[in-house]
Structure formats: C-alpha cells, structure tokens
PDB file of C-alpha atoms in Angstrom:
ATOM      1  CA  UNK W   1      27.254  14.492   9.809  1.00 40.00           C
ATOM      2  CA  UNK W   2      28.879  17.524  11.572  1.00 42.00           C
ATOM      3  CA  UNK W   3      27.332  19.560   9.575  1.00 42.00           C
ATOM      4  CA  UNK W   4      24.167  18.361   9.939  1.00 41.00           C
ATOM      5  CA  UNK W   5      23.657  17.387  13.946  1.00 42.00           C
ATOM      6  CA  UNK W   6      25.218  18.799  16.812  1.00 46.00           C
ATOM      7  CA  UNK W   7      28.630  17.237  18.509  1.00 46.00           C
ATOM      8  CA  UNK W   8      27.166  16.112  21.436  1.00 46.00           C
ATOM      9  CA  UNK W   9      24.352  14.172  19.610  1.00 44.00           C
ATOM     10  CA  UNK W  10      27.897  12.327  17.719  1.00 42.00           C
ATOM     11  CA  UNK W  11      29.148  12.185  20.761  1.00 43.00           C
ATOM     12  CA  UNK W  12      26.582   9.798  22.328  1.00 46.00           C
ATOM     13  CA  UNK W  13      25.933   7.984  18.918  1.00 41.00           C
ATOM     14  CA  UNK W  14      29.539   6.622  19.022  1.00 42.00           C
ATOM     15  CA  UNK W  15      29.590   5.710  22.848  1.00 47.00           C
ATOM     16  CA  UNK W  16      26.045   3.614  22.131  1.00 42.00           C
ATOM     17  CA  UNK W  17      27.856   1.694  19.144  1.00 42.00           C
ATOM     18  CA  UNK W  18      31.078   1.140  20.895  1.00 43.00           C
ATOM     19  CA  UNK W  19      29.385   0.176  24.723  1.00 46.00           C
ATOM     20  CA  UNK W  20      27.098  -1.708  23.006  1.00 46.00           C
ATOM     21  CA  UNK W  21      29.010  -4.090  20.545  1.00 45.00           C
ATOM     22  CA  UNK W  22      25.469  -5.881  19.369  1.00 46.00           C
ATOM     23  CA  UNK W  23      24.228  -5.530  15.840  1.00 42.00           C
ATOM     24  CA  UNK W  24      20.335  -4.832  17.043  1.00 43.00           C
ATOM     25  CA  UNK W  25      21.972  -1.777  19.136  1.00 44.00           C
ATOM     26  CA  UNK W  26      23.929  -0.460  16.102  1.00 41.00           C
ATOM     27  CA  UNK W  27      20.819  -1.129  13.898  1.00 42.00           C
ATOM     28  CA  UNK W  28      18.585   1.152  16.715  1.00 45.00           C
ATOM     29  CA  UNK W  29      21.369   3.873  17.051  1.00 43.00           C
ATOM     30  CA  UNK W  30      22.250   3.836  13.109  1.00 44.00           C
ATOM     31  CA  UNK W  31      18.548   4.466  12.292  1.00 42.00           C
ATOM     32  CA  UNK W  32      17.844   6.723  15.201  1.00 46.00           C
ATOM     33  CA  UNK W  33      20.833   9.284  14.124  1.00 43.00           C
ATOM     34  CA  UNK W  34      19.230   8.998  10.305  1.00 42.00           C
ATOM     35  CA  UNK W  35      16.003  10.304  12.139  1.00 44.00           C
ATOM     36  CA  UNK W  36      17.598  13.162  13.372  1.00 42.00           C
ATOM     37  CA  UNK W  37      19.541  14.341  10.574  1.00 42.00           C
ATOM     38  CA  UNK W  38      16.516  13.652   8.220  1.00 44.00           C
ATOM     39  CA  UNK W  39      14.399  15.926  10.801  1.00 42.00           C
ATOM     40  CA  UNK W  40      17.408  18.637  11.071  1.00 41.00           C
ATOM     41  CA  UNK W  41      17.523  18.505   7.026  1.00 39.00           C
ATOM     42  CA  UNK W  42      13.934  19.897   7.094  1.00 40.00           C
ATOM     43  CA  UNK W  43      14.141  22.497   9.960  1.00 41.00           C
ATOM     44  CA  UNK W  44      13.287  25.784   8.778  1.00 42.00           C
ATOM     45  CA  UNK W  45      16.201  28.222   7.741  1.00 43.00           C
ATOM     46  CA  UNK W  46      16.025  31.161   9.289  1.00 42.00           C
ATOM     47  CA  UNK W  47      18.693  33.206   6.813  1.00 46.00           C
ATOM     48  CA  UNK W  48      16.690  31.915   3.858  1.00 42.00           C
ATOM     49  CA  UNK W  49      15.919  34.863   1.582  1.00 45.00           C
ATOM     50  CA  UNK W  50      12.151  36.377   1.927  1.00 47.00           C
ATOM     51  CA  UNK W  51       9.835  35.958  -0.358  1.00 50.00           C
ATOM     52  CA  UNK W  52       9.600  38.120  -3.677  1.00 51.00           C
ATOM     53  CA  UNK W  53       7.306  41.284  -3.297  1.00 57.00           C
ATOM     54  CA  UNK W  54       4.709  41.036  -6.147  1.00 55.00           C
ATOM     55  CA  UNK W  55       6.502  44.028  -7.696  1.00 54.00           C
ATOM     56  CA  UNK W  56      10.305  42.378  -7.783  1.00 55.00           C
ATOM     57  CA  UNK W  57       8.617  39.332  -9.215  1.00 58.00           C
ATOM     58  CA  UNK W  58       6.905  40.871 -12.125  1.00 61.00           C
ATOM     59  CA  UNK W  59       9.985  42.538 -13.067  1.00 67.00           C
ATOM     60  CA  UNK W  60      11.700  39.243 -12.877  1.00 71.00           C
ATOM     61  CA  UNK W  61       8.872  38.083 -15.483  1.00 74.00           C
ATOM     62  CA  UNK W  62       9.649  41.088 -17.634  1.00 71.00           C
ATOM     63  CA  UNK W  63      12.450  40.403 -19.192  1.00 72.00           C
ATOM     64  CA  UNK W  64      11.565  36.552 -19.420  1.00 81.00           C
ATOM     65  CA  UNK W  65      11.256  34.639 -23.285  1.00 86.00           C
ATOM     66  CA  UNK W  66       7.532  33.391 -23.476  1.00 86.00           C
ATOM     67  CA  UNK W  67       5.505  36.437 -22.931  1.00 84.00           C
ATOM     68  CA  UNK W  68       3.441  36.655 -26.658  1.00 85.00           C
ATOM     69  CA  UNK W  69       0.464  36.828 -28.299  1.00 87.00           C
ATOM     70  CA  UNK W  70      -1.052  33.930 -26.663  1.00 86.00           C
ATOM     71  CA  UNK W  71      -1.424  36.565 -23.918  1.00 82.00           C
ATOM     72  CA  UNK W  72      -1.423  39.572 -25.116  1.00 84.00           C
ATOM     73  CA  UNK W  73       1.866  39.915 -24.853  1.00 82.00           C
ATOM     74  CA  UNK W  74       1.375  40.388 -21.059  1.00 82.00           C
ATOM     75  CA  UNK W  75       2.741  38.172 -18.249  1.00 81.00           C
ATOM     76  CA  UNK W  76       0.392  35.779 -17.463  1.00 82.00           C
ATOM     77  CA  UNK W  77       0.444  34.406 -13.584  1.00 81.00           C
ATOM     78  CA  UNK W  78      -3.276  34.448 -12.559  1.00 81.00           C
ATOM     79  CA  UNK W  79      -1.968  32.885  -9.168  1.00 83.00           C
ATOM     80  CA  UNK W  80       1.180  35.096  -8.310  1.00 81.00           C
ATOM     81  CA  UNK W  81       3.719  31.993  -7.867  1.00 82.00           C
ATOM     82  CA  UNK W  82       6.780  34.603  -9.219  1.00 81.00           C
ATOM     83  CA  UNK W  83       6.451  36.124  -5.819  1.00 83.00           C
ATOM     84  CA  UNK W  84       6.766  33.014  -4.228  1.00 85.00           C
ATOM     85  CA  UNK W  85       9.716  30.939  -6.305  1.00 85.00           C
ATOM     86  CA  UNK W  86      12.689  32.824  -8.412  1.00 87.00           C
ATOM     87  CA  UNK W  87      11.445  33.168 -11.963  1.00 85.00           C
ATOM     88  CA  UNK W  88      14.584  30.844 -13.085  1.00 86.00           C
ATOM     89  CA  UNK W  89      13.691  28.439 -11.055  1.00 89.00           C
ATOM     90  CA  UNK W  90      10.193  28.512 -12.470  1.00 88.00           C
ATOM     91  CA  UNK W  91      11.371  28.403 -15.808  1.00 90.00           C
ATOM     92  CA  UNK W  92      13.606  25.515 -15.490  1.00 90.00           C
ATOM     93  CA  UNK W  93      10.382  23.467 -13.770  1.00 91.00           C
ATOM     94  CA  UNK W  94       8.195  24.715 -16.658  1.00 92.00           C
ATOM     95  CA  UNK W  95      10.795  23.615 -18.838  1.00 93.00           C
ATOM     96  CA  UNK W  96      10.941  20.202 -17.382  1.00 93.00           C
ATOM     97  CA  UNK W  97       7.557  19.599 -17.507  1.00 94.00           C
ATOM     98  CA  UNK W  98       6.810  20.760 -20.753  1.00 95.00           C
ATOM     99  CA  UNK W  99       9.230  18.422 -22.352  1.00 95.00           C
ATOM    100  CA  UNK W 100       8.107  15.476 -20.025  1.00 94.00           C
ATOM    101  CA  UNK W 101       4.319  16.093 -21.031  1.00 96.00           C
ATOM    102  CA  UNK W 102       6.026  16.141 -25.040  1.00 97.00           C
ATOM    103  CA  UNK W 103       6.839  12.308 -24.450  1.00 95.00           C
ATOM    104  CA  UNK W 104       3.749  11.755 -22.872  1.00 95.00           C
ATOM    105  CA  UNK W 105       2.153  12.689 -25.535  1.00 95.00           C
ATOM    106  CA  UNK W 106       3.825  10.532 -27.825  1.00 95.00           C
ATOM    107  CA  UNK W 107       3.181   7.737 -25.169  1.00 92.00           C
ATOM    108  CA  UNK W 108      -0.402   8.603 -25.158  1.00 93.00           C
ATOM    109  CA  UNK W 109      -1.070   7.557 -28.837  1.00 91.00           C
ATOM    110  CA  UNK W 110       2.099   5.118 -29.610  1.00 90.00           C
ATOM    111  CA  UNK W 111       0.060   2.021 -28.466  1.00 88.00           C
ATOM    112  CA  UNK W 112      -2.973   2.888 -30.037  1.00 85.00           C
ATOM    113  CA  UNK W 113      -1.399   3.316 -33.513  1.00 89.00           C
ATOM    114  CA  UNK W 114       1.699   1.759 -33.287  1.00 88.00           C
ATOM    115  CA  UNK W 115       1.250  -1.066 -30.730  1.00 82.00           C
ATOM    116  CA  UNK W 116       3.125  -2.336 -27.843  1.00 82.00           C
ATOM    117  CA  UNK W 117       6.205  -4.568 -27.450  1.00 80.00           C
ATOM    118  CA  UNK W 118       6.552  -7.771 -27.479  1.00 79.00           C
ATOM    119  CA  UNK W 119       5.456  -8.036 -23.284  1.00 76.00           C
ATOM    120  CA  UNK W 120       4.341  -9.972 -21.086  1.00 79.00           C
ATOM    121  CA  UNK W 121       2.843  -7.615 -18.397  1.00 81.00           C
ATOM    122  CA  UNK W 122       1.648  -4.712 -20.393  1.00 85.00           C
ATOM    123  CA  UNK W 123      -0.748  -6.164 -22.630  1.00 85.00           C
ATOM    124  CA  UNK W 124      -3.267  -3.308 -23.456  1.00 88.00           C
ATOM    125  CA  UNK W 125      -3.074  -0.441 -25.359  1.00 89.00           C
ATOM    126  CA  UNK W 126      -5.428   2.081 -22.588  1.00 91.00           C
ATOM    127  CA  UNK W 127      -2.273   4.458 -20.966  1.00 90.00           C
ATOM    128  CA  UNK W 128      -3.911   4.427 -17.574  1.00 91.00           C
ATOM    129  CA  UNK W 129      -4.385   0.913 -17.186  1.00 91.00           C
ATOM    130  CA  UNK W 130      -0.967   0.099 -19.053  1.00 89.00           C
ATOM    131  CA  UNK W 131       0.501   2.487 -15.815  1.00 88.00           C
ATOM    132  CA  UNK W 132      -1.076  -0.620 -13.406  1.00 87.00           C
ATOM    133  CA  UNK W 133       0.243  -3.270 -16.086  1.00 88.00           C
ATOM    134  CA  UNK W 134       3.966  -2.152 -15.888  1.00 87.00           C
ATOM    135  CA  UNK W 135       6.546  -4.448 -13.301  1.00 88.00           C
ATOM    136  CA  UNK W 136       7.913  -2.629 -10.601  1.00 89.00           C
ATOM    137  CA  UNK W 137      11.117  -3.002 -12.031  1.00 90.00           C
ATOM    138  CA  UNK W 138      10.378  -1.254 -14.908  1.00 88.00           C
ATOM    139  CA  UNK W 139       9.306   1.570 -12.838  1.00 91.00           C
ATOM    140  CA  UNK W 140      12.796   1.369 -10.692  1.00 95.00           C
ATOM    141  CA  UNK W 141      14.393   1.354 -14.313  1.00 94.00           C
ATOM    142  CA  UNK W 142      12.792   4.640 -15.081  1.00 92.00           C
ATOM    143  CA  UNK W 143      12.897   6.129 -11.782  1.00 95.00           C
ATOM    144  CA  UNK W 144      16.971   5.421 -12.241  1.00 96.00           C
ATOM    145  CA  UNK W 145      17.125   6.656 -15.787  1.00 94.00           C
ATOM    146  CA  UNK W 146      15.251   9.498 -14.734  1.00 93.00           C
ATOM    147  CA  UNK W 147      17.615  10.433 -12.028  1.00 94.00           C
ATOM    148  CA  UNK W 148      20.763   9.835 -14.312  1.00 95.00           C
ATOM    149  CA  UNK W 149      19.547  12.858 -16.709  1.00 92.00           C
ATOM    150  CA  UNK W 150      18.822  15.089 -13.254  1.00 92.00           C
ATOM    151  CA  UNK W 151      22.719  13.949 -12.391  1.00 95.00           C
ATOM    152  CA  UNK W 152      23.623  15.262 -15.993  1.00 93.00           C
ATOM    153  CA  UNK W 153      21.960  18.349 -15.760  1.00 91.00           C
ATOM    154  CA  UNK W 154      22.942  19.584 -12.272  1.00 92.00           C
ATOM    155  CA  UNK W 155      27.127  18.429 -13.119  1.00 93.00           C
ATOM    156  CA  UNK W 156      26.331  20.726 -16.514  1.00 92.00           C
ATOM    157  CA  UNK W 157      25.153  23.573 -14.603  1.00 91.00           C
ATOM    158  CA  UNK W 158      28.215  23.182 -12.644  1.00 92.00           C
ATOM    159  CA  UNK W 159      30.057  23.122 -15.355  1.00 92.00           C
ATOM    160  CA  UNK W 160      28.767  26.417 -16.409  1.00 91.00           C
ATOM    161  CA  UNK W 161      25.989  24.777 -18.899  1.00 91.00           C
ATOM    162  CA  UNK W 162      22.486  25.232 -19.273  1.00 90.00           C
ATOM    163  CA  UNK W 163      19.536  22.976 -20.370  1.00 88.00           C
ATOM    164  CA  UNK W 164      17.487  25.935 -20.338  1.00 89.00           C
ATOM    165  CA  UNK W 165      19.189  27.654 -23.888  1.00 88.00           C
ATOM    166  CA  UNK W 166      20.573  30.245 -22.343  1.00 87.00           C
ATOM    167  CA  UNK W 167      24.104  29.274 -22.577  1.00 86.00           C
ATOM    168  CA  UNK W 168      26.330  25.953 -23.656  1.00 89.00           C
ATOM    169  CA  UNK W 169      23.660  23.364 -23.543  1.00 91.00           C
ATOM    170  CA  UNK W 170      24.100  20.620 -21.098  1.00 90.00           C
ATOM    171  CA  UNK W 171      23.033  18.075 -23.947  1.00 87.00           C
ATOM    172  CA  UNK W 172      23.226  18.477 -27.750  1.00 88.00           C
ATOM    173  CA  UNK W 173      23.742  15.041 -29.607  1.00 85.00           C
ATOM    174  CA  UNK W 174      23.571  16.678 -33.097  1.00 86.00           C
ATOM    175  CA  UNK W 175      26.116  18.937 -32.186  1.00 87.00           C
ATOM    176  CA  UNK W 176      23.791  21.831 -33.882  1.00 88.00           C
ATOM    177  CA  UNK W 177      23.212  24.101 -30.612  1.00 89.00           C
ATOM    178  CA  UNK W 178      26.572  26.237 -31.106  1.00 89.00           C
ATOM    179  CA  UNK W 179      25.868  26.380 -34.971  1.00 90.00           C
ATOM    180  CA  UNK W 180      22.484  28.593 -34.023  1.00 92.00           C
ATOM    181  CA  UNK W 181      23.405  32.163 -34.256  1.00 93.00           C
ATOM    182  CA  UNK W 182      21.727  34.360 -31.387  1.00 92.00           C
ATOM    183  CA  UNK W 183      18.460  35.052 -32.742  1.00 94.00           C
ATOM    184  CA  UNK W 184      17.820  30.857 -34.058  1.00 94.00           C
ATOM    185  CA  UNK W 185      18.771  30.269 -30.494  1.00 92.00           C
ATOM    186  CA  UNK W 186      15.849  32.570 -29.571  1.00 92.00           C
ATOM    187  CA  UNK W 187      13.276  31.296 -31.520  1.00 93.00           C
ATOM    188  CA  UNK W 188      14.156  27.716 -30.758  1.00 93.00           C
ATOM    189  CA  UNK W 189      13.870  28.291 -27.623  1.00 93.00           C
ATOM    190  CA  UNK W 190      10.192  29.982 -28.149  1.00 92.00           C
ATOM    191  CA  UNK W 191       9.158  27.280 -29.810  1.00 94.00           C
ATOM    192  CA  UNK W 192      10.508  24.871 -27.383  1.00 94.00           C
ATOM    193  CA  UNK W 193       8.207  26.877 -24.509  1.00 93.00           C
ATOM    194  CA  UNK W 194       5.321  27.354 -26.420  1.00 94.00           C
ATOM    195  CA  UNK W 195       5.240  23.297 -27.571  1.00 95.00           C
ATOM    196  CA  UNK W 196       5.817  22.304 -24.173  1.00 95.00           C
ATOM    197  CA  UNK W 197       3.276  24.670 -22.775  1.00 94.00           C
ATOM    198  CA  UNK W 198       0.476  23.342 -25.265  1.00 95.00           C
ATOM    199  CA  UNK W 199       1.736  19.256 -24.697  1.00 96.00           C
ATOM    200  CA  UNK W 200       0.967  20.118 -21.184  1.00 96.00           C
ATOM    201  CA  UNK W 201      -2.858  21.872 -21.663  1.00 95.00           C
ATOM    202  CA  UNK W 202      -2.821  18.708 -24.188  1.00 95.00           C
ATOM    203  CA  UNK W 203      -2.088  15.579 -21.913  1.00 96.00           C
ATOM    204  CA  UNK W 204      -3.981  17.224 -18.963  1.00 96.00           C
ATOM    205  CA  UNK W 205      -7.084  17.559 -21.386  1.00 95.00           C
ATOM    206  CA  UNK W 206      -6.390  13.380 -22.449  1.00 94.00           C
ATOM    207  CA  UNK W 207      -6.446  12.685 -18.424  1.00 94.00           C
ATOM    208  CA  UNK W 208      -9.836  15.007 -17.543  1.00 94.00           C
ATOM    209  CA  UNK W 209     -11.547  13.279 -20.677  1.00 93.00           C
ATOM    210  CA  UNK W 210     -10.429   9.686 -19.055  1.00 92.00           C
ATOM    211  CA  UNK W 211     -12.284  10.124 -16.187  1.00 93.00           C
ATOM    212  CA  UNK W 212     -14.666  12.553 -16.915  1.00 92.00           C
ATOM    213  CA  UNK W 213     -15.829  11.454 -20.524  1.00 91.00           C
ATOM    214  CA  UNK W 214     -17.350  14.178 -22.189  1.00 89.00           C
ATOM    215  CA  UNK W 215     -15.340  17.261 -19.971  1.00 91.00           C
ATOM    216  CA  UNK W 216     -13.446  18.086 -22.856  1.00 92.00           C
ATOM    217  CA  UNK W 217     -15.001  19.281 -26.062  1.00 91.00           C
ATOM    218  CA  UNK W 218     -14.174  17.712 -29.478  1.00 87.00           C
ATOM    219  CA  UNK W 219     -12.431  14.668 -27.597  1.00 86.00           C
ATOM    220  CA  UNK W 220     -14.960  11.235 -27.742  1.00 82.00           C
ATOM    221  CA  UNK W 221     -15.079   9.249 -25.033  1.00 77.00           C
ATOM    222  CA  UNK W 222     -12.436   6.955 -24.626  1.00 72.00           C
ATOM    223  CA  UNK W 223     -10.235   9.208 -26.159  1.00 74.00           C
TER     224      UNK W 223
END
C-alpha cells in the first residue's frame, strides 16, 4: 500500500482501526482505503511515454509479419491505432483475438451439427440464446479458466517465452515448435495471422446476420 497511497493517508487508516475496535468501523475504513488506492491506481501518469508520431508507428508496422497480398502488400491501418498503442502490443491483442474468434467459430456451428451435451440449462442449439441459457457458474468457470491461460502467458513472458512465435513458445503440447526451422516458424506464424484475421471478419459477419438478417450476402437468415 506504500506504494500506492501516501503515509499520512496509512497513517490515519491504522489510528481509525485501532481507536475504533468495532467491526462496522474496520468494514468503513477497510473499504474506504480500497477507494483510494483503486482511484490512485487510475490517476494519470505523468512520465508515461507520448504517443507514437504517425511516422515512428508506420515504421514499427514495417518490419511486422502480416503485411501481404490481401493488401497489397501495404500496411493496412485505415484508423491510425499504431500511433496510439506499440505495434507489439497490438499484435499480441490481434493475436488473442484471432485465436478466440477461431473457437468461436467452432462454437458457432458445433451445436447445430454436432449437438449439445447432455444439460440441463442450455437446451438449444441458437449461440445467442444458448449465451442467456448458460449458469452463472459456468460463466465464473470460464472467466477462471480464462484467467489461468493469461497467468500462463504473462509467467512465460517472464520467463523469456513468447505466445506470439517469436521466440520459445509459452505453450507447445506436441512438443513440435522447436522442431520448425526458421522459415516453418514463419509461415506458421502467417498462417496463424491470416486464419485468425479471417475467423474474426467470419464470426463478426455470423453476429451482423443475427440481428440484421439479410446484412450479409450469401448467409440465409438464421444463419
């Protein structure tokens, strides 16, 4: 906490406790200092790095896998957001999303063709409604499991890993990663982007032709 609030704010957070022996006035005090420190957590850091001129970023981007022919082999950020976040840190998002929207994907159609478990909440087979279907502890279950792999992956990158492909890789259960010479490496890794990159146009088109049948073309309503 010392790093976080100042000594005198400690100081009079202990004296309330100890004057004031009675657990509603270490309740009030215990939640009031989490107040502060969760409002000095988010006060604006004033020897945080600028942001990225539009040239720095698009050098950044240059020497980036994923620029191809799907682009003309030119950066494509219609927006600018390299000037605004460090292109690694972009990459690792797009990374992360891309291979979310790869099991949503699978999600999307699994019911439909393959069914659903032997449940008693989720009962249909529509994804959006099974979403409303699932128990809240299911979703604490995934909200967990999801957090264990973020655990994994920031203790690799300590560890001098990478679940990016650009070194050791934080998780490889077939063992095959450090079999890949340089240039498989490469085009795995290509191929990684570019699938995630389409699962994600993919699963956003499923969504938009939900709600708005008839938004997409070639996908029927009800898709």
């Amino acid at each position: 906490l010392g790093r976080i609030l100042p000594r005198s704010t400690l100081v009079n957070f202990f004296s309330v406790v100890t004057t004031n022996p009675s657990s509603t006035m270490k309740t009030s005090a215990i939640v009031a200092i989490l107040a502060v420190s969760g409002a000095s957590a988010f006060t604006p850091n004033t020897n945080a790095p600028q942001q990225l001129t539009k040239v720095g970023a698009t050098a950044e981007l240059d020497n980036m896998l994923g620029v191809d022919i799907e682009t003309g082999k030119k950066i494509f950020d219609p927006v600018g957001l390299a000037q605004w976040a460090p292109a690694d840190f972009l990459r690792k998002a797009e990374l992360s999303n891309g291979r979310s929207a790869m099991l949503a994907n699978v999600g999307w159609f699994w019911p439909k063709i393959v069914g659903t478990f032997d449940s008693q909440d989720v009962t249909t087979t529509d994804p959006i409604k099974a979403i409303a279907e699932a128990d809240l502890q299911w979703w604490a279950q995934f909200f967990v499991f999801c957090g264990m792999l973020e655990a994994v992956k920031y203790r690799g990158e300590l560890e001098g890993k990478s679940y990016t492909g650009e070194g050791p890789a934080v998780i490889d259960w077939a063992k095959q990663w450090d079999k890949l010479n340089a240039d498989q490496k490469e085009s795995m890794r290509l191929k990684e982007l570019k699938n995630g990159r389409l699962a994600m146009l993919g699963f956003a088109s499923y969504v938009a032709n939900y709600y708005i049948p008839g938004s997409v073309p070639g996908l029927p309503a009800g898709f």
